[in-house]
């Protein structure tokens, strides 16, 4: 007999280096053909201003609630 293993929640990486398990609750954008997720709307806004710089880590993601 086999036991059903608990199904782990899929994890989605954010553009800022974090992880999400419920990406539909977070803003996202397309970058080079892939969907990327952001921890806050402020992060998304910074990304949209300069996607390449953001994705290469040249721009730090903003503090939430700033
Ligand atoms: Zn962020």
Short mmCIF file of C-alpha atoms and ligand atoms in Angstrom, two decimals:
data_model
loop_
_atom_site.label_atom_id
_atom_site.label_comp_id
_atom_site.label_asym_id
_atom_site.label_seq_id
_atom_site.Cartn_x
_atom_site.Cartn_y
_atom_site.Cartn_z
CA UNK A 1 0.00 0.00 0.00
CA UNK A 2 1.14 3.49 -0.72
CA UNK A 3 0.52 6.57 1.29
CA UNK A 4 -0.39 9.75 -0.51
CA UNK A 5 2.33 12.26 0.08
CA UNK A 6 1.28 15.72 1.07
CA UNK A 7 1.29 17.91 -1.97
CA UNK A 8 3.61 20.84 -1.43
CA UNK A 9 2.39 24.22 -2.48
CA UNK A 10 4.08 25.45 -5.62
CA UNK A 11 6.42 28.34 -5.00
CA UNK A 12 6.82 31.32 -7.26
CA UNK A 13 9.87 33.49 -7.10
CA UNK A 14 9.38 37.21 -6.94
CA UNK A 15 11.44 39.61 -8.97
CA UNK A 16 12.91 40.85 -5.68
CA UNK A 17 14.22 37.48 -4.54
CA UNK A 18 11.37 36.42 -2.29
CA UNK A 19 8.94 33.54 -2.66
CA UNK A 20 5.18 33.41 -2.97
CA UNK A 21 2.76 30.55 -2.59
CA UNK A 22 -0.31 32.49 -3.69
CA UNK A 23 0.83 34.65 -6.61
CA UNK A 24 -2.67 35.66 -7.56
CA UNK A 25 -2.64 37.91 -4.50
CA UNK A 26 0.35 39.84 -5.83
CA UNK A 27 1.05 42.07 -8.81
CA UNK A 28 2.86 40.57 -11.76
CA UNK A 29 4.28 41.57 -15.12
CA UNK A 30 5.80 39.96 -18.18
CA UNK A 31 9.56 40.18 -18.53
CA UNK A 32 11.34 38.60 -21.51
CA UNK A 33 8.50 36.17 -22.05
CA UNK A 34 8.21 35.08 -18.44
CA UNK A 35 5.75 36.17 -15.81
CA UNK A 36 7.44 37.67 -12.81
CA UNK A 37 5.83 38.48 -9.48
CA UNK A 38 6.32 41.35 -7.08
CA UNK A 39 5.84 41.54 -3.35
CA UNK A 40 4.12 44.91 -3.53
CA UNK A 41 2.62 47.29 -6.07
CA UNK A 42 5.46 49.67 -5.28
CA UNK A 43 7.90 47.03 -6.48
CA UNK A 44 5.95 46.64 -9.71
CA UNK A 45 6.01 50.38 -10.27
CA UNK A 46 9.76 50.54 -9.85
CA UNK A 47 10.14 47.57 -12.18
CA UNK A 48 8.04 49.24 -14.88
CA UNK A 49 10.22 52.33 -14.78
CA UNK A 50 13.31 50.32 -15.66
CA UNK A 51 12.74 46.56 -15.99
CA UNK A 52 16.30 45.64 -16.95
CA UNK A 53 17.91 47.51 -14.09
CA UNK A 54 15.43 46.07 -11.63
CA UNK A 55 15.94 42.48 -12.81
CA UNK A 56 19.70 42.76 -12.69
CA UNK A 57 19.49 43.88 -9.08
CA UNK A 58 20.69 47.42 -9.73
CA UNK A 59 17.58 48.80 -8.09
CA UNK A 60 16.52 47.77 -4.62
CA UNK A 61 12.87 47.07 -4.11
CA UNK A 62 11.09 49.77 -2.15
CA UNK A 63 9.94 49.39 1.42
CA UNK A 64 6.31 48.52 1.80
CA UNK A 65 4.15 51.29 3.21
CA UNK A 66 6.67 54.01 2.49
ZN1 LIG B 1 9.83 43.61 -3.70
#
